[in-house]
């Protein structure tokens, strides 16, 4: 591995809910331009890790640097796709409107989105194949379509780093393929993509970098080097066997 | 209409507007219960403010009441954060405590002044025109008109300025926070506005009925639109129309204005709840009935497709074998005939080509849940409308 630029540097990160550690002393350096999966059992702190990087949760110790600076100074470089289940899809709004929310960060306080933001949002909708649904109320969309809308909302941010929390949960096979293709395109364009992922079978096919997490960091590195039964067993506790197609 | 009547209706309408705007966001945030809490627990703030100023329309009352409203929210969140009780329990613990402090303060000290429990609970809009503001000896209208007017202007100003921030922090607080549009500021901002509005609505509808003005118009609007801006506009419309209609109902049958306004609100909600075009009870029931018939139709077509033998395809057989009532069999047969999916010869039912294609496509859709091949059927069949 040559000297790679580090996109995200995490040092000694510890997060606790009610004094119970959820993440314990995490050190992690994510190189620029990787498509990385974070894997680990339920309650391993995968979503918490993303949320602490994004300053949504306050860690009790440690620091996070995005290209050498704290997140607060680098917001414009980062796009975030939360878990689909974290929002109320009965909210009275349309697909296009949700995508436009991705532009709110660069607009800052008070300023309203205009034609430029609308155009960018329509382009993002087209990229995820949802342009035909732009005026559809969001509760009238299928699970896969809702996830595509979320992806479009992140794309419109035109960021350098993308965080996605379980983007494949509850989506159909076609959408999963469509999403992964877009993520691979992002990587090709030099972006860094970090995905909380559940399906271990697809890790070697989808990702080139992986982090094993279970409250502590178990391992991080290229999929071809570290995605093995040993690390899986360490992460998931039980004797884990996964057949890896090489 | 005399001047006092116009003033009363104007005050009531402004109260309705001031309530409908924060109410819309509270309903969308599933925080209707917190309005209930705020509407009660601002009482100690009002009472203490009243003891200091001896004036029910003093700005100090508004400040103190708003503060006790925000304290309620902070206390509820604090208790909830300990993880020992759930949110609804925390709300149920906090507001009766604060409210009862207010009641005791009134009972102890306010016997000789104009602040009785009835006025606190119900408000007395009819008296509002008597308490007038005069600037340099010139009459400038009722005081409460000025108070609620300023609240409406402030609320509208804040709504216009922070519409985008309110929308995103209501829909997706996580993203709002990641983008640096602090959902915490929005949360407490909304709570402060709700508390101030509740105090402003105090004269008009009292501390208790204000909850109806906050929640009912928004809940009604929610059933009628899928657009946040329209929802706000409809909330305001329903609030104002019930205020005015309620006033005249009270005038005609000589009853409490606030009670009558709230009743009108309830009736409007009830009729929308029953008759709203897509989310109303009747249209939901109708849709469910249609879906049931269509599932039966599909079952029936599938049965026909699976059986070539005549006795399995006899009209009478439907009643006995598939275990359907006569009425259901008839409506299913009618639906299939109407869509040219079957033909009936001597009481023997046969699938047409169209019926065969439909069955295959429909089964395929149900199994794969793909949208593309079914788009053209959506208009005719409820089953595929997700």
XYZ file of C-alpha atoms in Angstrom:
632
model
C 0.000 0.000 0.000
C 1.498 3.282 -1.163
C 1.264 6.475 0.880
C -2.399 7.321 0.492
C -4.041 10.570 1.491
C -6.167 10.059 4.602
C -9.740 11.304 4.206
C -10.979 10.545 7.707
C -8.756 10.245 10.746
C -10.299 9.009 13.998
C -8.254 8.974 17.204
C -9.179 7.416 20.563
C -12.895 7.857 19.922
C -15.082 6.708 22.821
C -18.858 7.093 22.885
C -21.137 6.113 25.746
C -24.900 6.108 26.284
C -25.670 6.526 29.973
C -22.064 5.631 30.846
C -22.221 2.368 28.940
C -19.543 2.449 26.226
C -20.898 1.909 22.734
C -17.616 2.632 21.007
C -14.381 2.116 22.856
C -11.135 3.795 21.962
C -11.498 3.635 18.208
C -8.502 4.543 16.072
C -9.261 4.530 12.388
C -7.699 6.050 9.299
C -9.839 5.850 6.167
C -7.839 6.523 2.991
C -9.179 8.765 0.270
C -10.964 7.052 -2.608
C -12.006 3.799 -0.953
C -15.434 2.196 -0.949
C -15.542 0.914 2.602
C -17.981 -1.327 4.451
C -18.378 -1.142 8.213
C -19.504 -4.564 9.417
C -20.311 -5.918 12.837
C -23.172 -7.459 14.835
C -26.241 -5.564 16.055
C -25.281 -3.085 18.739
C -21.674 -2.998 17.574
C -21.815 0.786 17.273
C -21.739 1.039 13.467
C -24.354 3.787 13.178
C -22.961 5.447 16.284
C -19.544 5.617 14.643
C -20.973 7.445 11.627
C -23.050 9.737 13.824
C -20.059 10.680 15.958
C -17.981 11.437 12.866
C -20.831 13.711 11.718
C -21.062 15.427 15.084
C -24.661 14.254 15.595
C -23.549 12.439 18.754
C -21.011 13.907 21.169
C -18.213 11.473 22.025
C -16.900 11.463 25.602
C -13.331 11.254 24.337
C -11.298 11.340 21.153
C -11.257 13.355 17.983
C -12.310 13.112 14.352
C -10.566 14.901 11.506
C -11.882 15.247 7.985
C -8.915 16.037 5.736
C -7.037 17.279 8.762
C -9.718 19.556 10.190
C -12.661 19.070 12.562
C -15.985 18.128 10.969
C -17.566 21.492 11.800
C -15.165 23.192 9.391
C -15.561 20.547 6.694
C -19.342 20.059 6.508
C -19.439 20.934 2.820
C -17.144 17.973 2.037
C -19.445 15.410 3.607
C -22.791 13.913 2.571
C -24.879 11.679 4.821
C -27.581 9.114 4.108
C -29.303 8.152 7.380
C -31.171 4.892 7.887
C -34.367 4.922 5.886
C -36.365 4.068 8.989
C -35.127 7.156 10.834
C -37.616 9.480 9.156
C -41.398 9.637 8.889
C -42.286 8.845 5.276
C -45.818 10.152 5.824
C -44.373 13.649 6.061
C -46.242 15.907 3.610
C -43.597 16.408 0.954
C -42.528 15.204 -2.492
C -39.525 13.257 -3.732
C -38.029 16.370 -5.334
C -38.438 18.342 -2.124
C -36.596 15.688 -0.114
C -33.711 15.743 -2.596
C -33.594 19.546 -2.382
C -32.944 19.184 1.353
C -29.459 18.053 0.351
C -28.771 21.614 -0.798
C -29.773 23.182 2.530
C -26.286 22.736 3.965
C -24.523 24.792 1.307
C -27.301 27.387 1.472
C -26.795 27.884 5.199
C -29.342 29.507 7.490
C -32.412 31.394 6.237
C -31.527 31.441 2.509
C -34.069 29.543 0.393
C -33.266 27.105 -2.424
C -33.699 28.603 -5.894
C -33.530 27.504 -9.537
C -29.893 26.400 -9.288
C -30.671 24.050 -6.390
C -33.756 22.736 -8.174
C -31.779 21.963 -11.313
C -29.092 20.116 -9.342
C -31.778 18.115 -7.515
C -33.478 17.120 -10.766
C -30.127 15.925 -12.112
C -29.546 13.862 -8.977
C -33.032 12.341 -9.347
C -32.210 11.416 -12.918
C -28.961 9.758 -11.832
C -30.831 7.409 -9.491
C -33.545 6.772 -12.078
C -36.310 8.535 -10.148
C -36.984 11.584 -12.298
C -40.415 10.265 -13.262
C -41.394 10.229 -9.587
C -40.271 13.746 -8.727
C -43.718 14.996 -7.735
C -44.784 11.793 -6.022
C -45.620 12.075 -2.341
C -42.894 10.189 -0.494
C -45.235 7.738 1.253
C -46.378 6.588 -2.202
C -42.890 5.296 -3.001
C -41.670 1.742 -2.456
C -38.849 1.034 -0.001
C -36.307 0.839 -2.801
C -37.520 4.087 -4.329
C -37.312 5.839 -0.973
C -33.720 4.694 -0.616
C -32.926 6.036 -4.087
C -34.389 9.384 -3.084
C -32.098 9.401 -0.053
C -29.127 8.600 -2.280
C -30.089 11.406 -4.667
C -30.260 13.769 -1.705
C -26.664 12.854 -0.836
C -25.521 13.149 -4.478
C -26.880 16.670 -4.740
C -24.518 17.671 -1.934
C -21.671 16.986 -4.349
C -19.407 16.003 -1.485
C -15.971 14.369 -1.269
C -17.009 11.857 1.392
C -20.284 9.920 1.558
C -21.584 8.186 4.673
C -24.459 5.752 4.241
C -26.239 3.948 7.037
C -27.567 0.594 5.790
C -28.593 1.735 2.311
C -29.556 -1.800 1.271
C -31.995 -2.472 4.070
C -35.424 -3.357 2.752
C -34.685 -2.619 -0.892
C -35.281 -4.871 -3.888
C -32.431 -6.505 -5.822
C -32.660 -4.031 -8.726
C -32.298 -1.051 -6.423
C -29.407 -2.676 -4.604
C -27.557 -3.108 -7.910
C -28.401 0.450 -8.967
C -27.149 1.877 -5.672
C -23.912 -0.089 -5.674
C -23.212 0.984 -9.253
C -23.593 4.618 -8.265
C -21.303 4.080 -5.261
C -18.698 2.484 -7.505
C -18.946 5.460 -9.849
C -18.379 7.781 -6.906
C -15.255 5.857 -5.967
C -14.048 6.038 -9.565
C -14.465 9.803 -9.362
C -12.090 9.790 -6.387
C -14.727 10.112 -3.659
C -14.564 8.241 -0.383
C -17.640 6.173 0.461
C -18.322 4.639 3.881
C -21.259 2.241 4.162
C -22.732 0.479 7.190
C -23.395 -2.936 5.728
C -25.137 -6.101 6.906
C -24.873 -8.682 4.178
C -21.452 -10.271 4.644
C -21.835 -12.335 1.460
C -21.687 -9.252 -0.757
C -18.749 -7.521 0.948
C -16.037 -8.837 -1.437
C -18.190 -8.075 -4.468
C -19.215 -4.526 -3.497
C -16.358 -3.088 -1.462
C -12.582 -2.720 -1.640
C -12.047 -1.707 1.981
C -13.608 -3.015 5.175
C -13.700 -2.199 8.885
C -14.724 -4.823 11.416
C -16.356 -3.236 14.423
C -17.743 -4.574 17.657
C -17.590 -1.792 20.267
C -13.849 -1.925 19.647
C -12.246 -1.844 16.248
C -11.307 -5.391 15.278
C -9.567 -4.766 11.969
C -9.490 -2.369 9.046
C -7.906 -2.631 5.631
C -8.329 -3.878 2.067
C -11.044 -6.519 1.673
C -8.665 -8.887 -0.125
C -6.230 -8.844 2.793
C -8.402 -8.885 5.885
C -11.859 -10.197 4.974
C -11.351 -13.674 6.403
C -12.871 -16.152 8.842
C -10.464 -15.136 11.557
C -11.623 -11.493 11.638
C -15.263 -12.508 11.202
C -15.008 -14.818 14.190
C -13.348 -12.107 16.274
C -16.113 -9.668 15.340
C -19.173 -11.866 15.591
C -17.994 -13.916 18.561
C -19.110 -17.311 17.364
C -17.086 -19.478 15.041
C -17.973 -17.682 11.865
C -17.593 -19.283 8.494
C -18.367 -17.400 5.352
C -17.558 -18.777 1.965
C -15.615 -16.097 0.179
C -15.464 -16.220 -3.557
C -11.921 -15.309 -4.506
C -72.177 43.965 13.608
C -70.990 46.413 16.205
C -67.387 47.323 16.941
C -67.001 44.917 19.859
C -68.220 42.017 17.728
C -65.735 42.818 14.987
C -62.962 43.106 17.553
C -63.834 39.773 19.137
C -63.813 38.007 15.784
C -60.566 39.674 14.825
C -58.907 38.573 18.063
C -60.262 35.043 17.706
C -59.020 34.799 14.112
C -55.552 36.053 15.026
C -55.410 33.534 17.890
C -56.352 30.803 15.430
C -53.557 31.848 13.047
C -51.004 32.082 15.840
C -51.955 28.578 17.019
C -52.237 26.885 13.613
C -48.647 27.616 12.565
C -46.705 26.050 15.462
C -49.515 23.457 15.723
C -48.759 22.169 12.226
C -45.153 21.450 13.141
C -46.111 19.951 16.503
C -48.501 17.536 14.790
C -45.836 16.550 12.251
C -43.339 16.035 15.072
C -45.859 13.836 16.915
C -45.697 16.259 19.814
C -49.391 17.017 20.248
C -49.158 15.844 23.831
C -46.462 18.387 24.636
C -48.877 21.202 23.661
C -51.245 19.791 26.193
C -48.462 19.922 28.766
C -47.392 23.458 27.844
C -50.955 24.749 27.856
C -51.309 23.649 31.480
C -47.896 24.370 32.848
C -47.679 27.993 31.706
C -50.203 28.687 34.477
C -47.699 29.312 37.304
C -45.860 31.732 34.987
C -49.088 33.607 34.291
C -50.092 33.672 37.947
C -46.715 34.897 39.204
C -46.615 37.504 36.424
C -50.116 38.605 37.383
C -49.159 38.984 41.052
C -46.276 41.212 40.087
C -48.094 43.414 37.582
C -51.809 42.968 38.420
C -52.466 43.139 34.718
C -53.491 40.102 32.667
C -52.160 41.600 29.447
C -48.749 42.650 30.670
C -45.740 41.560 28.588
C -44.109 40.234 31.768
C -46.816 37.560 31.953
C -45.951 36.445 28.466
C -42.253 36.224 29.264
C -42.767 34.306 32.515
C -45.357 32.006 30.979
C -43.153 31.268 27.996
C -40.332 30.509 30.411
C -42.466 28.028 32.349
C -43.490 26.453 29.026
C -39.860 25.930 28.072
C -39.074 24.672 31.596
C -41.785 22.038 31.060
C -40.087 20.791 27.916
C -36.677 20.768 29.588
C -38.035 18.895 32.617
C -39.824 16.332 30.443
C -36.647 15.713 28.456
C -34.576 15.530 31.623
C -36.826 12.938 33.253
C -37.028 10.987 30.027
C -33.239 10.964 29.619
C -32.737 9.178 32.924
C -34.297 6.201 31.156
C -36.415 5.395 34.195
C -39.745 6.471 32.673
C -41.043 6.848 29.122
C -41.824 10.160 27.438
C -45.604 10.049 27.909
C -45.153 9.268 31.584
C -42.660 12.123 31.947
C -45.155 14.534 30.356
C -47.877 13.213 32.649
C -45.669 13.830 35.664
C -44.491 17.339 34.814
C -47.509 19.306 33.706
C -49.981 18.417 36.477
C -47.288 19.378 38.991
C -46.733 22.813 37.445
C -50.439 23.330 36.781
C -51.365 22.525 40.369
C -48.777 25.001 41.634
C -50.570 27.615 39.540
C -54.000 26.580 40.866
C -52.814 26.719 44.500
C -51.286 30.155 43.921
C -54.593 31.435 42.517
C -56.694 29.908 45.283
C -54.388 31.278 47.974
C -53.850 34.770 46.747
C -56.138 35.806 43.960
C -59.532 35.584 45.598
C -60.036 39.320 45.495
C -58.739 39.957 41.997
C -59.937 39.170 38.504
C -58.149 35.879 37.969
C -60.406 32.986 38.691
C -59.983 29.367 37.732
C -62.830 29.530 35.206
C -61.100 32.306 33.308
C -57.877 30.324 33.317
C -59.518 27.189 32.030
C -61.915 28.647 29.498
C -60.857 32.195 28.733
C -63.359 34.981 28.334
C -63.240 36.441 24.890
C -66.420 38.447 25.405
C -64.611 40.734 27.862
C -61.563 41.287 25.649
C -62.906 44.500 24.014
C -63.292 46.167 27.450
C -59.608 46.124 28.310
C -58.355 48.802 25.957
C -55.009 50.292 25.151
C -54.834 54.056 24.974
C -51.854 55.886 23.609
C -51.695 59.533 24.708
C -55.378 59.459 25.594
C -56.424 58.082 22.198
C -58.135 54.700 22.050
C -55.971 52.211 20.161
C -58.192 49.141 20.405
C -58.271 46.196 22.819
C -54.987 45.276 24.475
C -55.314 41.606 23.602
C -55.635 42.533 19.924
C -52.227 44.184 20.143
C -50.695 41.271 22.014
C -51.982 38.543 19.746
C -51.294 40.719 16.689
C -47.631 41.020 17.640
C -47.447 37.285 18.269
C -48.928 36.539 14.832
C -46.492 38.903 13.103
C -43.524 37.421 14.978
C -44.651 33.860 14.246
C -45.157 34.600 10.559
C -41.767 36.323 10.383
C -40.038 33.365 12.015
C -41.905 30.920 9.776
C -40.818 32.752 6.626
C -37.225 33.062 7.807
C -36.810 29.509 9.090
C -39.248 27.520 6.948
C -36.472 25.463 5.395
C -34.805 24.801 8.768
C -38.116 23.843 10.400
C -38.942 21.505 7.557
C -35.642 19.641 7.545
C -35.339 19.399 11.331
C -38.890 18.047 11.501
C -38.449 15.561 8.676
C -34.869 14.436 9.294
C -33.202 15.798 12.431
C -30.085 13.698 11.812
C -29.411 15.246 8.420
C -30.265 18.726 9.719
C -27.661 18.291 12.414
C -25.048 16.929 9.983
C -25.651 19.912 7.697
C -25.115 22.298 10.576
C -28.754 23.458 10.752
C -29.125 22.831 14.460
C -32.338 20.875 15.114
C -31.924 21.661 18.819
C -32.290 25.400 18.213
C -35.339 24.699 16.042
C -36.820 22.462 18.723
C -36.518 25.016 21.508
C -37.483 27.824 19.159
C -40.692 26.003 18.322
C -41.336 25.285 22.003
C -40.819 28.955 22.883
C -43.173 30.110 20.131
C -45.768 27.526 21.229
C -45.530 28.722 24.822
C -45.819 32.395 23.871
C -48.757 31.636 21.582
C -50.482 29.716 24.342
C -50.231 32.740 26.627
C -51.455 34.977 23.828
C -54.433 32.695 23.295
C -55.151 32.774 27.015
C -57.744 35.581 26.911
C -59.490 34.084 23.942
C -59.801 30.398 24.680
C -58.138 29.818 28.022
C -55.245 27.588 28.855
C -56.997 24.322 28.123
C -58.867 24.865 24.890
C -55.826 26.352 23.187
C -54.710 22.793 22.541
C -57.720 22.356 20.255
C -56.722 25.413 18.234
C -53.175 24.110 17.898
C -53.874 20.489 17.060
C -57.297 20.195 15.402
C -56.687 22.511 12.400
C -53.317 20.864 11.692
C -54.731 17.358 12.088
C -57.568 18.271 9.705
C -55.190 19.768 7.135
C -52.925 16.712 7.373
C -55.753 14.548 6.046
C -56.240 16.752 3.016
C -52.827 17.469 1.547
C -49.375 16.071 0.879
C -47.664 19.433 0.777
C -46.297 21.233 3.828
C -47.051 24.743 2.563
C -50.631 23.769 1.733
C -50.932 22.064 5.094
C -49.958 25.310 6.845
C -52.391 27.315 4.715
C -55.233 24.859 5.328
C -54.524 24.812 9.078
C -54.799 28.589 9.166
C -57.970 28.456 7.079
C -59.667 25.866 9.314
C -58.568 27.717 12.463
C -59.903 31.066 11.302
C -63.175 29.705 9.928
C -63.942 27.817 13.123
C -63.120 30.938 15.125
C -65.624 33.003 13.167
C -68.320 30.341 12.814
C -67.834 29.455 16.481
C -68.326 33.064 17.487
C -71.650 33.313 15.638
C -72.883 29.982 16.961
C -72.122 31.216 20.476
C -73.850 34.503 19.690
C -77.006 32.826 18.395
C -77.419 30.148 21.067
C -75.930 32.389 23.779
C -73.131 30.180 25.039
C -69.387 30.221 25.713
C -67.434 31.504 22.703
C -64.398 29.325 23.323
C -66.503 26.201 23.834
C -68.389 26.880 20.655
C -65.213 27.541 18.635
C -63.725 24.280 19.814
C -66.904 22.379 18.998
C -66.883 23.756 15.462
C -63.237 22.693 15.137
C -64.173 19.206 16.273
C -67.041 18.997 13.797
C -64.834 20.145 10.918
C -62.246 17.537 11.848
C -64.916 14.845 12.087
C -66.299 15.570 8.640
C -62.855 15.659 7.048
C -61.908 12.490 8.896
C -64.951 10.785 7.401
C -65.028 12.295 3.922
C -61.476 13.314 2.955
C -60.828 12.211 -0.646
C -57.925 9.806 -0.133
C -57.171 9.613 3.582
C -60.779 9.794 4.848
C -62.403 6.874 6.638
C -65.006 6.205 3.938
C -62.534 6.290 1.100
C -60.192 3.994 3.041
C -63.046 1.557 3.703
C -64.125 1.728 0.062
C -60.558 1.053 -1.042
C -60.231 -1.889 1.326
C -63.495 -3.353 0.045
C -62.321 -2.966 -3.546
C -59.019 -4.595 -2.683
C -60.836 -7.515 -1.096
C -62.936 -8.003 -4.210
C -59.847 -7.776 -6.389
C -57.938 -10.313 -4.340
C -60.972 -12.569 -4.730
C -60.960 -11.881 -8.446
C -57.339 -12.882 -8.672
C -57.931 -16.027 -6.623
C -60.832 -16.864 -8.918
C -58.870 -16.268 -12.119
C -56.007 -18.349 -10.749
C -58.454 -21.153 -9.968
C -59.818 -21.015 -13.514
C -56.317 -21.078 -14.909
C -55.452 -24.156 -12.873
C -58.539 -26.191 -13.813
C -59.640 -27.375 -17.239
C -62.416 -29.735 -16.024
C -65.915 -28.316 -16.375
C -67.237 -29.106 -12.892
C -64.487 -26.946 -11.389
C -65.548 -24.052 -13.586
C -69.301 -24.143 -12.988
C -70.844 -20.922 -11.643
C -72.560 -22.815 -8.800
C -69.301 -24.435 -7.851
C -67.951 -21.051 -6.832
C -70.423 -20.860 -3.990
C -69.712 -24.328 -2.684
C -66.136 -25.018 -3.507
C -64.244 -21.756 -3.037
C -66.480 -21.169 -0.050
C -67.837 -17.772 -1.028
C -71.134 -16.148 -0.247
C -73.480 -15.584 -3.208
C -73.041 -11.821 -3.119
C -69.281 -12.039 -3.253
C -69.364 -14.577 -6.082
C -71.630 -12.307 -8.028
C -69.523 -9.174 -7.568
C -66.382 -11.075 -8.517
C -68.048 -12.546 -11.612
C -69.391 -9.114 -12.572
C -65.978 -7.508 -12.185
C -64.323 -10.210 -14.285
C -67.015 -9.967 -16.984
C -66.830 -6.177 -17.042
C -63.110 -6.366 -17.731
C -63.573 -9.070 -20.421
C -61.467 -11.508 -18.433
C -63.958 -14.360 -18.539
C -66.792 -15.671 -20.665
C -69.759 -17.642 -19.335
C -71.409 -20.340 -21.482
C -74.160 -22.467 -19.947
C -72.915 -21.488 -16.505
C -69.416 -22.691 -17.359
C -66.777 -20.028 -16.848
C -63.743 -19.764 -19.146
C -60.744 -17.470 -19.028
C -60.297 -15.166 -22.012
C -56.830 -14.376 -23.348
C -56.961 -11.054 -21.583
C -57.798 -12.834 -18.347
C -54.854 -15.173 -18.769
C -52.422 -12.332 -19.414
C -53.768 -10.392 -16.454
C -53.407 -13.339 -14.104
C -49.811 -13.971 -15.117
C -48.867 -10.306 -14.829
C -50.596 -9.858 -11.504
C -49.011 -12.933 -9.952
C -45.678 -11.855 -11.325
C -46.151 -8.426 -9.763
C -47.092 -9.817 -6.378
C -44.103 -12.134 -6.335
C -41.444 -9.743 -7.664
C -43.038 -6.495 -6.505
C -41.791 -4.738 -9.615
C -43.628 -1.673 -10.733
C -42.880 -1.438 -14.425
C -45.270 -4.012 -15.886
C -48.158 -2.978 -13.726
C -48.242 0.807 -14.203
C -51.030 0.593 -16.799
C -53.248 -1.519 -14.551
C -52.965 0.865 -11.640
C -55.754 3.110 -12.760
C -58.299 0.330 -12.884
C -57.278 -1.676 -9.853
C -56.731 -0.556 -6.304
C -54.720 -3.631 -5.524
C -51.676 -2.264 -7.286
C -51.669 1.173 -5.812
C -49.279 0.204 -3.058
